[in-house]
Coordinates of N, CA, C and O in Angstrom, one line a residue:
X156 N -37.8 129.5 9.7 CA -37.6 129.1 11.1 C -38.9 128.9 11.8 O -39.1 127.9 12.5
X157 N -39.6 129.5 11.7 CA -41.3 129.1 11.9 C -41.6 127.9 12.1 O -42.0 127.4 13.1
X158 N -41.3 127.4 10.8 CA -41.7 125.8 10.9 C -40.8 124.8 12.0 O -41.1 123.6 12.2
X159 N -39.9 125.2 12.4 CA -40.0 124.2 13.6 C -40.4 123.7 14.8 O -40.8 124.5 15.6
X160 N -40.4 122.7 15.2 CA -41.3 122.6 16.3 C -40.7 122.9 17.5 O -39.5 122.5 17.6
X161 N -41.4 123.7 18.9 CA -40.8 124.2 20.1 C -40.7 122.9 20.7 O -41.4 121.8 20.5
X162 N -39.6 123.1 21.8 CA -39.4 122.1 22.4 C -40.3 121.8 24.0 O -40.3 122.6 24.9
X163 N -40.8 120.7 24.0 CA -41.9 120.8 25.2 C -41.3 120.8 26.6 O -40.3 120.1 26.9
X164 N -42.1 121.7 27.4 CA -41.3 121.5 28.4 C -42.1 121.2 29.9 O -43.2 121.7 30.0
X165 N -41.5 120.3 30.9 CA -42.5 119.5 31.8 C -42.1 120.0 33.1 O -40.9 120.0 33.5
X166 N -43.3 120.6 33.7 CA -43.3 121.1 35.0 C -43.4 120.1 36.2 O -44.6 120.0 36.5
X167 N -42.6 119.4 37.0 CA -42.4 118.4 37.6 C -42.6 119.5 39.5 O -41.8 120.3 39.9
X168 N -43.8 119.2 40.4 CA -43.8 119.6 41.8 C -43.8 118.8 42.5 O -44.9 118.2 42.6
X169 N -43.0 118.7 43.0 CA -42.7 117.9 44.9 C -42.9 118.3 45.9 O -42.1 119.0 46.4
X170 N -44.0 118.0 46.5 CA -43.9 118.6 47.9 C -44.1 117.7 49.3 O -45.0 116.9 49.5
X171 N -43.2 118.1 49.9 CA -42.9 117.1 51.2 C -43.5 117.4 52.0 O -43.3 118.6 52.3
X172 N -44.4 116.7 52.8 CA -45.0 116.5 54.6 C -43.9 116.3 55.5 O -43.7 115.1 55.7
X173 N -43.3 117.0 56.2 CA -42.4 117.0 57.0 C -43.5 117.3 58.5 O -44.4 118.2 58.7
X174 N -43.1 116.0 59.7 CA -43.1 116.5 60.8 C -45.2 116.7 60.6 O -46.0 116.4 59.7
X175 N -45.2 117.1 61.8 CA -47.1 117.5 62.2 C -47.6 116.3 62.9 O -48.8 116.4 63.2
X176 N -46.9 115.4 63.2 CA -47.3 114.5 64.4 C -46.8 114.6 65.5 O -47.5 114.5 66.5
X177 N -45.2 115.0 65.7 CA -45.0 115.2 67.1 C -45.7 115.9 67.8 O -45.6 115.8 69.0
X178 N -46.5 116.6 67.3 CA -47.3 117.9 68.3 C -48.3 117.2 69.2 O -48.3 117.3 70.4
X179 N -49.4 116.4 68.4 CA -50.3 115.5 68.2 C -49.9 114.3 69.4 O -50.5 114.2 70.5
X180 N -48.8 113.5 69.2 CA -48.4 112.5 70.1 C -48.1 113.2 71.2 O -48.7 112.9 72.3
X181 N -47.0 114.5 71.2 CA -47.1 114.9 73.0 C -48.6 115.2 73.3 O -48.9 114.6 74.4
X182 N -49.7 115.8 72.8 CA -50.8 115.7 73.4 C -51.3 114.8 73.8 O -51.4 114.6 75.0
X183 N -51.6 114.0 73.0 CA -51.8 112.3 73.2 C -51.3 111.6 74.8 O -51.9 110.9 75.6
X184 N -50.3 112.2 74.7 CA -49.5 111.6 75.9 C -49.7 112.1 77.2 O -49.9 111.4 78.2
X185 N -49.8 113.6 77.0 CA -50.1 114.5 78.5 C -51.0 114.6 78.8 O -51.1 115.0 79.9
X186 N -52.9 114.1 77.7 CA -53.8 113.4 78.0 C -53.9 112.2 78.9 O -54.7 112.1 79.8
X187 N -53.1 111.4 78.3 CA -53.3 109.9 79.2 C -52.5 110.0 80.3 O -52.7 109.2 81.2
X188 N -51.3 111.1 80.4 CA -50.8 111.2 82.1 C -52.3 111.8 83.0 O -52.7 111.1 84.0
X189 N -52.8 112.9 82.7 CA -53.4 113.2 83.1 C -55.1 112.1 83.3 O -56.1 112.4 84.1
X190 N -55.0 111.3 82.7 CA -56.2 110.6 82.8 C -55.5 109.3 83.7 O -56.4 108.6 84.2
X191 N -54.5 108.9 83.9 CA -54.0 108.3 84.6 C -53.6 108.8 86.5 O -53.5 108.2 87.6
X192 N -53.4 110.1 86.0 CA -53.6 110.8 87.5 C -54.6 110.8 88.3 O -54.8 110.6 89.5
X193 N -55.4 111.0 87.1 CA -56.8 111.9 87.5 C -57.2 110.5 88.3 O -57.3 110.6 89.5
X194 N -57.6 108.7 87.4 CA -58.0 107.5 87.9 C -56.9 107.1 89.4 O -57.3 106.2 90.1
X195 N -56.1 107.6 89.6 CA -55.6 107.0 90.7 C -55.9 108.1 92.0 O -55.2 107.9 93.0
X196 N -56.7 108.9 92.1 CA -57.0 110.0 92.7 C -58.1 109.3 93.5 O -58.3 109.0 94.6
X197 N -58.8 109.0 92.1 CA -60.3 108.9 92.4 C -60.4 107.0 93.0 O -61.5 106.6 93.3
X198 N -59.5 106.3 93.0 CA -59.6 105.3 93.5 C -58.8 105.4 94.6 O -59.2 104.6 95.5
X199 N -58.1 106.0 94.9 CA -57.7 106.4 96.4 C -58.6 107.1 97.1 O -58.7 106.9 98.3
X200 N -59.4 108.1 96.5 CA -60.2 108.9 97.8 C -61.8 107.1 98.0 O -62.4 106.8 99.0
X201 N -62.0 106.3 96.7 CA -62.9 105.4 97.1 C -62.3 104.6 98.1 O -62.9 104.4 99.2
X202 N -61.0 104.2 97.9 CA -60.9 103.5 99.3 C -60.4 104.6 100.5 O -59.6 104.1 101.3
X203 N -60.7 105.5 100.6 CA -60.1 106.0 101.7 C -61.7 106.4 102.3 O -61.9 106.5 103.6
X204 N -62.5 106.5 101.6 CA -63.9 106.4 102.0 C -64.4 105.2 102.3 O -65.2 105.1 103.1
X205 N -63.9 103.8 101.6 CA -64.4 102.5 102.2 C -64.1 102.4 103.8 O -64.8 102.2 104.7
X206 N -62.5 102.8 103.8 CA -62.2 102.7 105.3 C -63.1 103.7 106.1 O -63.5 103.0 107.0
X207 N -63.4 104.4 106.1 CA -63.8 105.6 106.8 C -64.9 104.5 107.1 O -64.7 103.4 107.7
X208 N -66.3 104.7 106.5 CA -67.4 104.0 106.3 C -67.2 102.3 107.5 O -68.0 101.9 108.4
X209 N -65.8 101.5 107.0 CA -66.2 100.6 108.1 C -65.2 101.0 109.2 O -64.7 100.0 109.8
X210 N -64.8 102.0 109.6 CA -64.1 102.3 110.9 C -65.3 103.4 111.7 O -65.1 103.7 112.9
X211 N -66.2 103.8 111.0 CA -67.7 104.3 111.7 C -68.3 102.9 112.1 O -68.4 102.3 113.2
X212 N -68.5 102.6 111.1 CA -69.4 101.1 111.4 C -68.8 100.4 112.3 O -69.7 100.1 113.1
X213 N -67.1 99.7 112.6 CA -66.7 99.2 113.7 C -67.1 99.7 115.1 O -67.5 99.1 116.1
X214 N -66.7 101.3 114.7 CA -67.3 102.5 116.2 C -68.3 101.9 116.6 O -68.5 101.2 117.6
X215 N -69.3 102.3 115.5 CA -70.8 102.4 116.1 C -71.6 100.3 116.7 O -72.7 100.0 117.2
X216 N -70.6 99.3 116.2 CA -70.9 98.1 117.2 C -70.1 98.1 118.0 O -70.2 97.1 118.6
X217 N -69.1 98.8 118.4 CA -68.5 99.1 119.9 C -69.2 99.6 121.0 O -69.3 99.1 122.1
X218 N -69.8 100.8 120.3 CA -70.8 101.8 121.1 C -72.1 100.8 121.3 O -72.8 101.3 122.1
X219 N -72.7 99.3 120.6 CA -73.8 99.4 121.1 C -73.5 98.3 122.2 O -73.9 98.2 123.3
X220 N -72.5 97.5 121.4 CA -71.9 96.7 122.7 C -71.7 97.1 123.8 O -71.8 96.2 124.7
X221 N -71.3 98.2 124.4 CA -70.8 99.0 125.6 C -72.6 99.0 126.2 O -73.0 98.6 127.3
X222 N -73.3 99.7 124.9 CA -74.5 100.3 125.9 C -75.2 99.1 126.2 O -76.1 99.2 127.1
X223 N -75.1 97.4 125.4 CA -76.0 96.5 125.8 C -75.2 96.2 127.3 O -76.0 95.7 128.2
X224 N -74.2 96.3 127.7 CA -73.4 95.8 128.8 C -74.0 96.6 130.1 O -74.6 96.4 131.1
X225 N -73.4 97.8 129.3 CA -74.4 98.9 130.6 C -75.6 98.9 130.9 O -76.0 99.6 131.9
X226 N -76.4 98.1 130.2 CA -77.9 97.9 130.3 C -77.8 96.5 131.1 O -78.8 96.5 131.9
X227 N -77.4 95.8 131.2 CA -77.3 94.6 131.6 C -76.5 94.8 132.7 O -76.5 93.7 133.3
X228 N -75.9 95.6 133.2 CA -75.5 95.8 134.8 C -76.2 96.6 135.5 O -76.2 96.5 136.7
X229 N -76.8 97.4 134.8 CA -78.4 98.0 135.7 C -79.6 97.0 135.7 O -80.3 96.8 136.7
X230 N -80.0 96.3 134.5 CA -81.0 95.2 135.3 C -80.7 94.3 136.4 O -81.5 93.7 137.2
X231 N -79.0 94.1 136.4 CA -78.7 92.9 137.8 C -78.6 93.8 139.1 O -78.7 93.2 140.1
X232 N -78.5 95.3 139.2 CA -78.6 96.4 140.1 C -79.7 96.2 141.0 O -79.9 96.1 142.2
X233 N -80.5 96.2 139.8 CA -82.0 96.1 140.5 C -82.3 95.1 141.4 O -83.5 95.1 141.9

């Protein structure tokens, strides 16, 4: 009985990648909410500073118009 030959036998492994991107994409995602907040923030406070900037600047040629006028009704005073 010796002399016959054993029978071969084949070790066959599968192994499956399930899943490990959803994690990755919600990140992804709550990144670019957040970078999309963050850009609408910061272009609202620029223009809320553009206004500011020319509603001083309107003021301040109000204010000089007033004082050229006032100046100009004290030279005809005289």
């Amino acid at each position: 009985m010796a002399d016959q030959p054993q029978p071969q036998t084949t070790k066959i492994v599968v192994e499956e990648h399930r899943g490990g991107g959803g994690g990755t994409a919600i990140m992804a995602l709550v990144l670019l909410i957040a970078v999309l907040i963050g850009g609408y923030f910061v272009f609202m406070n620029t223009d809320s500073t553009v206004k500011k900037n020319d509603a001083i600047a309107g003021a301040a040629k109000s204010v000089g118009a007033a004082a050229d006028k006032a100046g100009e009704a004290i030279d005809q005073a005289k």
